Coordinates of C-alpha atoms and ligand atoms in Angstrom, one line a residue:
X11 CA 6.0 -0.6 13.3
X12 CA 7.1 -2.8 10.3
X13 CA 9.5 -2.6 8.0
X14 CA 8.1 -2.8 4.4
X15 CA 10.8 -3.9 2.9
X16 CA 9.9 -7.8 4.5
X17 CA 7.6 -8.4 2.0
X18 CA 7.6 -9.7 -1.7
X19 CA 4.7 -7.8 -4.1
X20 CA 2.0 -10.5 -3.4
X21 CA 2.4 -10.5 0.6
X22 CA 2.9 -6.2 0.4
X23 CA -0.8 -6.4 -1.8
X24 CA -2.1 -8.7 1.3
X25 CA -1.2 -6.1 4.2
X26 CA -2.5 -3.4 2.2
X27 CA -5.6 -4.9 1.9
X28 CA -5.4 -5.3 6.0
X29 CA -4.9 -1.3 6.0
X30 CA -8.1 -0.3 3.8
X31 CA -5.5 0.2 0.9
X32 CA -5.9 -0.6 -2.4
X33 CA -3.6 -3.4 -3.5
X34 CA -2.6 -2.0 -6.8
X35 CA -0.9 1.1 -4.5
X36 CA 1.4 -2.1 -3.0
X37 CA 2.3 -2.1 -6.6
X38 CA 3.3 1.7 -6.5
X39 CA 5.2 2.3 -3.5
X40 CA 6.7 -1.4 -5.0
X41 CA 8.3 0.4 -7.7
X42 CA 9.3 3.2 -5.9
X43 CA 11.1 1.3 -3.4
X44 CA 12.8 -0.5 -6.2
X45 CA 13.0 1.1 -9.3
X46 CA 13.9 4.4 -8.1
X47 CA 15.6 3.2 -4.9
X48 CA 13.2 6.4 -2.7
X49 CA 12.7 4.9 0.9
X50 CA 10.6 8.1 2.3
X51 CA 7.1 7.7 1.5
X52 CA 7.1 12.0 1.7
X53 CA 8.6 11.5 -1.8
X54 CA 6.1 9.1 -3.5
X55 CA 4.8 11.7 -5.2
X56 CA 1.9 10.0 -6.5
X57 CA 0.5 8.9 -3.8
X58 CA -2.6 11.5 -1.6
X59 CA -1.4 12.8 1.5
X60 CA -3.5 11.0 3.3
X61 CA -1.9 7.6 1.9
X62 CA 1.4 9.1 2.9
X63 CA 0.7 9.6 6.3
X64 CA -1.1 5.7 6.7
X65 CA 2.5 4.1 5.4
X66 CA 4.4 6.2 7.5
X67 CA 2.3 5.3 10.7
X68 CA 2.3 1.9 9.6
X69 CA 6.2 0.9 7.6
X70 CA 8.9 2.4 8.1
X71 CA 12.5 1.6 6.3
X72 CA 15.9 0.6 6.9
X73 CA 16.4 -2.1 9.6
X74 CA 20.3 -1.5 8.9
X75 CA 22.0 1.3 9.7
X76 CA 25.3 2.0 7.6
X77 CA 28.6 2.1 9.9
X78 CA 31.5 2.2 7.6
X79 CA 32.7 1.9 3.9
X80 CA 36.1 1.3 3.2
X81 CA 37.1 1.5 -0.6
X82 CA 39.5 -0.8 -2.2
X83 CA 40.5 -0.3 -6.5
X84 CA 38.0 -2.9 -7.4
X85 CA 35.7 -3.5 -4.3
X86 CA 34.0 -1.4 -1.5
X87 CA 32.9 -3.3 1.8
X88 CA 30.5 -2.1 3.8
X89 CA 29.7 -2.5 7.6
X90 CA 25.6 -2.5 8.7
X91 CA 24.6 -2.5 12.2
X92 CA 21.4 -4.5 12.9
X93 CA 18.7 -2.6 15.6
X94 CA 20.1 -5.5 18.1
X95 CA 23.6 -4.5 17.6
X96 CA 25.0 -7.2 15.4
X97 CA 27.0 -6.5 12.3
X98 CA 26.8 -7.3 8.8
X99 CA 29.3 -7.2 6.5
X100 CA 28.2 -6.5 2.8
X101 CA 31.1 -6.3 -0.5
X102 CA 30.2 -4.5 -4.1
X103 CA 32.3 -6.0 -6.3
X104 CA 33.2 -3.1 -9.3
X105 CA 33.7 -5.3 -13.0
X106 CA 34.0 -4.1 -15.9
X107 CA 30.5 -2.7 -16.8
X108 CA 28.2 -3.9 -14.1
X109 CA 28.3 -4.3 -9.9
X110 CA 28.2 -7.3 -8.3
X111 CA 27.0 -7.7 -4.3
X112 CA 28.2 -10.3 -2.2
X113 CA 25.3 -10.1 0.6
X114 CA 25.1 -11.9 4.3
X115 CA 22.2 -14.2 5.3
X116 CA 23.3 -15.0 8.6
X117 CA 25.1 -13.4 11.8
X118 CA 27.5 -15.8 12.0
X119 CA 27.4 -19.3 10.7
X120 CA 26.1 -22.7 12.3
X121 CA 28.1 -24.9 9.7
X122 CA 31.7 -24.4 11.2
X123 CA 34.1 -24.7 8.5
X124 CA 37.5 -24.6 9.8
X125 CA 39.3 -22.4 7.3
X126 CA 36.4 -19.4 8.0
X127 CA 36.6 -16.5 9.7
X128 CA 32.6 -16.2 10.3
X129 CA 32.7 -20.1 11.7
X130 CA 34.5 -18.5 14.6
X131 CA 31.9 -17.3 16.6
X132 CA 29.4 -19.9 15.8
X133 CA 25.6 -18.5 14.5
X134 CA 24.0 -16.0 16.3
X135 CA 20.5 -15.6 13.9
X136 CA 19.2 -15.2 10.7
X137 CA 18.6 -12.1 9.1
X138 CA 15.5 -11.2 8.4
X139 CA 14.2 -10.8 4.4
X140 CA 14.2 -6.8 5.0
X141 CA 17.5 -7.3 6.7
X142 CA 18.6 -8.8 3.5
X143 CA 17.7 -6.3 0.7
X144 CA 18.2 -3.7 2.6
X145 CA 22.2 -4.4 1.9
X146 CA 21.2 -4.6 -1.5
X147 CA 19.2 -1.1 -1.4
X148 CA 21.8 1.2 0.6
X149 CA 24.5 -0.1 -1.3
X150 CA 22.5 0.7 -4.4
X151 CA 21.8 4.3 -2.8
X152 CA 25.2 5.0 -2.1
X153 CA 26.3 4.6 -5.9
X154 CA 26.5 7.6 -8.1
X155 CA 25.9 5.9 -11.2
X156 CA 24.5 2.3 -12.6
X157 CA 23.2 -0.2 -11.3
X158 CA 23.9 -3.7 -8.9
X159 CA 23.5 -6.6 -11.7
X160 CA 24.3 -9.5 -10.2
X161 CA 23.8 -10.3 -6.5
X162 CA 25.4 -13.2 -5.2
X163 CA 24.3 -14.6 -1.5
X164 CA 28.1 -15.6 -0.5
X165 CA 29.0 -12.9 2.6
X166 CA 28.6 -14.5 6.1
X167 CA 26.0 -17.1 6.6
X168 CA 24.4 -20.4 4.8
X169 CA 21.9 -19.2 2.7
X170 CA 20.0 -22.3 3.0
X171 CA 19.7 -22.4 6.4
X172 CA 17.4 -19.7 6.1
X173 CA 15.8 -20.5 3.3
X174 CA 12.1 -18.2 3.5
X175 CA 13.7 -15.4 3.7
X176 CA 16.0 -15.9 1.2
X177 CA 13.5 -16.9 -1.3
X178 CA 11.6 -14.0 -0.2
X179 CA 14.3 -12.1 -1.2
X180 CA 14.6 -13.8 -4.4
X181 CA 10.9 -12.7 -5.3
X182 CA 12.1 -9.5 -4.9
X183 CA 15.3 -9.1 -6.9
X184 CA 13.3 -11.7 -10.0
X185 CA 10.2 -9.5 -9.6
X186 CA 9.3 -6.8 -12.5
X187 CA 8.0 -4.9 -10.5
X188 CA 11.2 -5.4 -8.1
X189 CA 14.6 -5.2 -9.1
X190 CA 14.0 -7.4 -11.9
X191 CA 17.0 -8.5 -12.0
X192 CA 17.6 -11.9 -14.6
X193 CA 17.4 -15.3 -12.3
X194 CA 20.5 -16.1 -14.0
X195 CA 22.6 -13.3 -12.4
X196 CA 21.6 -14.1 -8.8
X197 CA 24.0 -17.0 -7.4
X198 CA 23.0 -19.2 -4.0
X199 CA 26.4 -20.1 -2.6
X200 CA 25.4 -22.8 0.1
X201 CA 27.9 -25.6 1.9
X202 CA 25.5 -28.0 0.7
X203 CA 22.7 -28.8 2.9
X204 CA 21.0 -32.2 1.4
X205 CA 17.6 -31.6 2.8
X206 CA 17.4 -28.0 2.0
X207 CA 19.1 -28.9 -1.5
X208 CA 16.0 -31.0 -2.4
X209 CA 13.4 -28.5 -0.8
X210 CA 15.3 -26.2 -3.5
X211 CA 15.2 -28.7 -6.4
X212 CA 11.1 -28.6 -6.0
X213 CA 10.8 -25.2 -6.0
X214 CA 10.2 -23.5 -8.8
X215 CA 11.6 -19.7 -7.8
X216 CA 14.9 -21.6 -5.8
X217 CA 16.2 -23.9 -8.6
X218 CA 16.3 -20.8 -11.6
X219 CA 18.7 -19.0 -9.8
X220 CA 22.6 -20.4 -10.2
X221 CA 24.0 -22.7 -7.4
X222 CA 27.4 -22.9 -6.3
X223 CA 27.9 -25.2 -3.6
X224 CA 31.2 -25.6 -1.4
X225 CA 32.8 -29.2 -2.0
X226 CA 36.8 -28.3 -0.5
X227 CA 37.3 -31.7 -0.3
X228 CA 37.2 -35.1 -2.4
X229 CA 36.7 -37.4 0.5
X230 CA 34.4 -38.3 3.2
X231 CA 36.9 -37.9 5.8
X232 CA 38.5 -35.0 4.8
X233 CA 35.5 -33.4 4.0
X234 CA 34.7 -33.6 7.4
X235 CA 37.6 -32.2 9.4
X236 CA 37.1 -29.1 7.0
X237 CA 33.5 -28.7 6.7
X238 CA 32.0 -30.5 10.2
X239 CA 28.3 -30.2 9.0
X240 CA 29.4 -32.6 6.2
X241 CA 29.2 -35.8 8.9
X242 CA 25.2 -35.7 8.5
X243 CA 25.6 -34.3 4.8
X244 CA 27.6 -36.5 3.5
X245 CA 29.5 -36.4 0.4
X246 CA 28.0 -39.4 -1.3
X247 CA 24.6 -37.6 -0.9
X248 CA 26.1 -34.7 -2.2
X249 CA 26.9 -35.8 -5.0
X250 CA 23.9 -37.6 -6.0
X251 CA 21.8 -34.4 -5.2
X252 CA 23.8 -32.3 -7.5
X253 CA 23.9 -34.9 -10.2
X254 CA 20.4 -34.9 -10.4
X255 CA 19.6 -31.3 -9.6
X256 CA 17.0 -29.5 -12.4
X257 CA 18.9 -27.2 -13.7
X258 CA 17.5 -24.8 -16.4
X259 CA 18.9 -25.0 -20.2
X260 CA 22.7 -24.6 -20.4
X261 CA 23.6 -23.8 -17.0
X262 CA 26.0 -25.6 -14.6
X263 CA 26.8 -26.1 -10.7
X264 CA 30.0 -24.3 -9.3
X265 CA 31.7 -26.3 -7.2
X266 CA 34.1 -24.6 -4.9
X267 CA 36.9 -25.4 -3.4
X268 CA 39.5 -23.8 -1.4
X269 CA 42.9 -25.0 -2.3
X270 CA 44.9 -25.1 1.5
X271 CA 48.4 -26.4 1.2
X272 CA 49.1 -30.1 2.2
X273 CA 45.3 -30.4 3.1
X274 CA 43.6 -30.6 -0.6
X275 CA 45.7 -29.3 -3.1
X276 CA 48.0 -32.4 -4.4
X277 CA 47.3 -33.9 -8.0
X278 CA 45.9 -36.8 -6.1
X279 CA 43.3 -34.4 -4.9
X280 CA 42.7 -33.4 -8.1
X281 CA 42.4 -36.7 -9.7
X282 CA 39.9 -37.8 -7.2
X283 CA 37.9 -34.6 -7.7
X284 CA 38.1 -35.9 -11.7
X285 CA 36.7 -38.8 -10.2
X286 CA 34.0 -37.2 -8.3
X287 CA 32.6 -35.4 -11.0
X288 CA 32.7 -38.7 -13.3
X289 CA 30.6 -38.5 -16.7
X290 CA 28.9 -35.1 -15.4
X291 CA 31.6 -32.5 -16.4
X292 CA 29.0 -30.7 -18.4
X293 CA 26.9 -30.3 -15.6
X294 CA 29.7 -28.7 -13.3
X295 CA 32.3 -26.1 -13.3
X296 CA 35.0 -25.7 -10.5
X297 CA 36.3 -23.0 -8.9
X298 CA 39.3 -23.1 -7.0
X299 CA 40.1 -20.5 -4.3
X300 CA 43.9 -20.6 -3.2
X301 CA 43.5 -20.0 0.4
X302 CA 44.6 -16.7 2.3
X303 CA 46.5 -16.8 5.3
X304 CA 44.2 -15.4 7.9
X305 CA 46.3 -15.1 11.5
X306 CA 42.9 -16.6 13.0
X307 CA 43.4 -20.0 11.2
X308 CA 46.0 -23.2 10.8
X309 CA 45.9 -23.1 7.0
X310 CA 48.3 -21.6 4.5
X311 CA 48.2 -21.0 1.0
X312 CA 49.4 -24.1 -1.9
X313 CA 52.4 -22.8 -4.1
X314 CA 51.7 -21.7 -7.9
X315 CA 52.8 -24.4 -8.8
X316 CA 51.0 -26.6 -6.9
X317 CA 48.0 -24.9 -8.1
X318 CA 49.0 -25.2 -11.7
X319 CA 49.6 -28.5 -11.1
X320 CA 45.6 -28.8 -9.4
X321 CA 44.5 -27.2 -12.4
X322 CA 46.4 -29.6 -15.2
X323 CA 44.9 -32.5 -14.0
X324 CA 41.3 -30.5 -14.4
X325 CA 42.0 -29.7 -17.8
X326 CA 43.1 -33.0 -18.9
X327 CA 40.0 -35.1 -17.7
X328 CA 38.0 -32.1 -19.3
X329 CA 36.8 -30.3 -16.4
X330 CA 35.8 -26.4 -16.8
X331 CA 37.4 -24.8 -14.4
X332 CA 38.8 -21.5 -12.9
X333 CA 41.3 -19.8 -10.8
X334 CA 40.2 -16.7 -8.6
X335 CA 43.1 -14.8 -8.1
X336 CA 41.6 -11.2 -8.2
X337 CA 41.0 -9.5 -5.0
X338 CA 37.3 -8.9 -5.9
X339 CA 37.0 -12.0 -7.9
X340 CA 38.1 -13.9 -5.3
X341 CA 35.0 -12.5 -3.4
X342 CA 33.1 -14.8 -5.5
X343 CA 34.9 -18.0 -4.2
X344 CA 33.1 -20.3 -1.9
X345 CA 30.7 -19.1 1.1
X346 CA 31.4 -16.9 4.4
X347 CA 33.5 -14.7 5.7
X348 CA 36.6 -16.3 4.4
X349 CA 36.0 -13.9 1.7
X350 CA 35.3 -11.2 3.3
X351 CA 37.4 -11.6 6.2
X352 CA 40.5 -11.9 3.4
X353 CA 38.9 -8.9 1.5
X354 CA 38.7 -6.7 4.5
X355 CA 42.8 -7.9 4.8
X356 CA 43.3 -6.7 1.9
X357 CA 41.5 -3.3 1.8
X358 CA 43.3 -2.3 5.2
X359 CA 46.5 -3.3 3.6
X360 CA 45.4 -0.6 0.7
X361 CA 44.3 2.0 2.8
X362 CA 46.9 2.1 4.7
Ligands
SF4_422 S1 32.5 -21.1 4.8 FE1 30.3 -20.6 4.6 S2 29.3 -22.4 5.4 FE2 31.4 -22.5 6.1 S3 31.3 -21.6 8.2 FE3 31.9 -20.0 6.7 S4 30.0 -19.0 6.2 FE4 29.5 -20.9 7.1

């Protein structure tokens, strides 16, 4: 049996044809899935009976099944099980008047950064598009009151490594019938995958949503001894994608970077990133993360002051840029675990 939730609205309309069904009822038990967040066809009320009993004998629900929740003052993370045993880490993020959720695309990571916790292991698989929004819909289920508004694919994994599935999940979340949720509030946080980069820039659902790509580094070399998928992605490349990337009217590209001390974070750093970003500062904003000490990993974190200093130069060649202290904020920061692994720190050292 299938899961239903695989399928954008025009695939869904396809396999109901395949089923005898009409393919305006895709369209129904569309909008019950995602307006009203119901995930037992018993409850699709307007549906026959007789409809009812061919989705449930066909679909079902749910390929994750909630482990844990473990609440921190402005963050919940969540643990998934996959039906092979794997687990998924998922973080809401609680702002001021909406949710954010930080989802995963991958078990594991192929990419290898050396300052993340999800690198460790290396990548076991993708996750599958139902696999996916189902983080999206439990999380939603589990909340009393409003709704997720922004969605950001930044838990473990490189989104663009698994890139049908996470368009597919894009249709979703942009569809009206889906979770319509605004193009501009979904956010693909990759490490910057040049041919998948251009495959985005040519597609017309990919290159609406924002794009934050992980730079940590303002040379070739360096980039490399943090980031070891960089030696076929090179910077140069990078650079040039980015600088030429469509992007719709008035946004920008988040670069981030994770400050580590005596690795990235002196002013010669910065000035180089200055550099990098050349006449393009419009097109770019950057976000530096200061690095949390994880017992798993050789970095530490830069002083304040050295990250003042980082940020000076920013400001004084112009550069829009941001510091993400905040424990849920910081969720936000650059791709993988790192985030989550340092959240999931922190939330045991508030439970506790
Ligand atoms: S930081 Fe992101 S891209 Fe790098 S290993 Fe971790 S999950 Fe993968």
């Amino acid at each position: 049996m299938e899961y239903i939730t695989n399928y954008p609205l025009g695939e869904l309309k396809e396999r109901f044809k395949d089923l005898g069904l009409e393919p305006y009822r895709a369209k129904q038990v569309f909008r019950w899935i995602y307006k009203k967040f119901i995930t037992d066809f018993a409850r699709m009320t307007d549906l026959s009976k007789e409809y009812r009993k061919l989705l449930s004998e066909n679909f079902r629900f749910h390929p994750l099944k909630k482990l844990d929740r473990v609440e921190a003052p402005d963050a919940i993370k969540y643990l998934f099980k996959t039906v092979d045993s794997h687990i998924v880490e998922t973080v809401l993020i609680k702002e001021r008047n909406h949710y954010t959720l930080c989802v995963s695309s991958q078990i594991g990571c192929a990419v290898g950064c050396t300052f993340c916790a999800t690198a460790l292991d290396g990548l076991k698989r993708n996750l599958t598009t139902a696999e996916i929004i189902d983080q999206y819909i439990q999380v939603q289920q589990d909340l009393d009151e409003g709704k997720i508004r922004n969605v950001v694919f930044m838990g473990m994994g490189e989104p663009l490594a698994n890139y049908e599935n996470v368009k597919k999940v894009v249709k979703i979340m942009i569809s009206s019938e889906g979770l319509d949720l605004s193009k501009r509030r979904i956010t693909i946080s990759t490490s910057g995958i040049i041919s998948q980069l251009n495959r985005m820039a040519q597609d017309e659902v990919m290159r609406e949503v924002n794009l934050a790509v992980s730079l940590n580094a303002v040379s070739q070399k360096a980039r490399e001894e943090l980031m070891p998928l960089t030696k076929t992605n090179t910077l140069k490349e990078l650079m040039e994608v980015l600088k030429s990337f469509p992007l719709p009217k008035y946004r920008r590209i988040t670069l981030e970077y994770v400050l580590i001390k005596g690795v990235n974070d002196s002013v010669k750093d910065a000035e180089k990133l200055a550099k990098l970003i050349g006449q393009h500062k419009r097109r770019f904003k950057v976000n530096l993360i200061p690095f949390n000490p994880d017992p798993n990993l050789p970095y530490e974190r830069p002083s304040l002051t050295d990250i003042m200093n980082f940020q000076r130069v920013l400001w004084k060649h112009g550069i829009s840029n941001f510091v993400r202290f905040s424990k849920g904020i910081e969720v936000f920061g650059a791709c993988g675990q790192l985030r989550t692994k340092r959240l999931k720190l922190e939330i045991e050292g508030a439970v506790k």
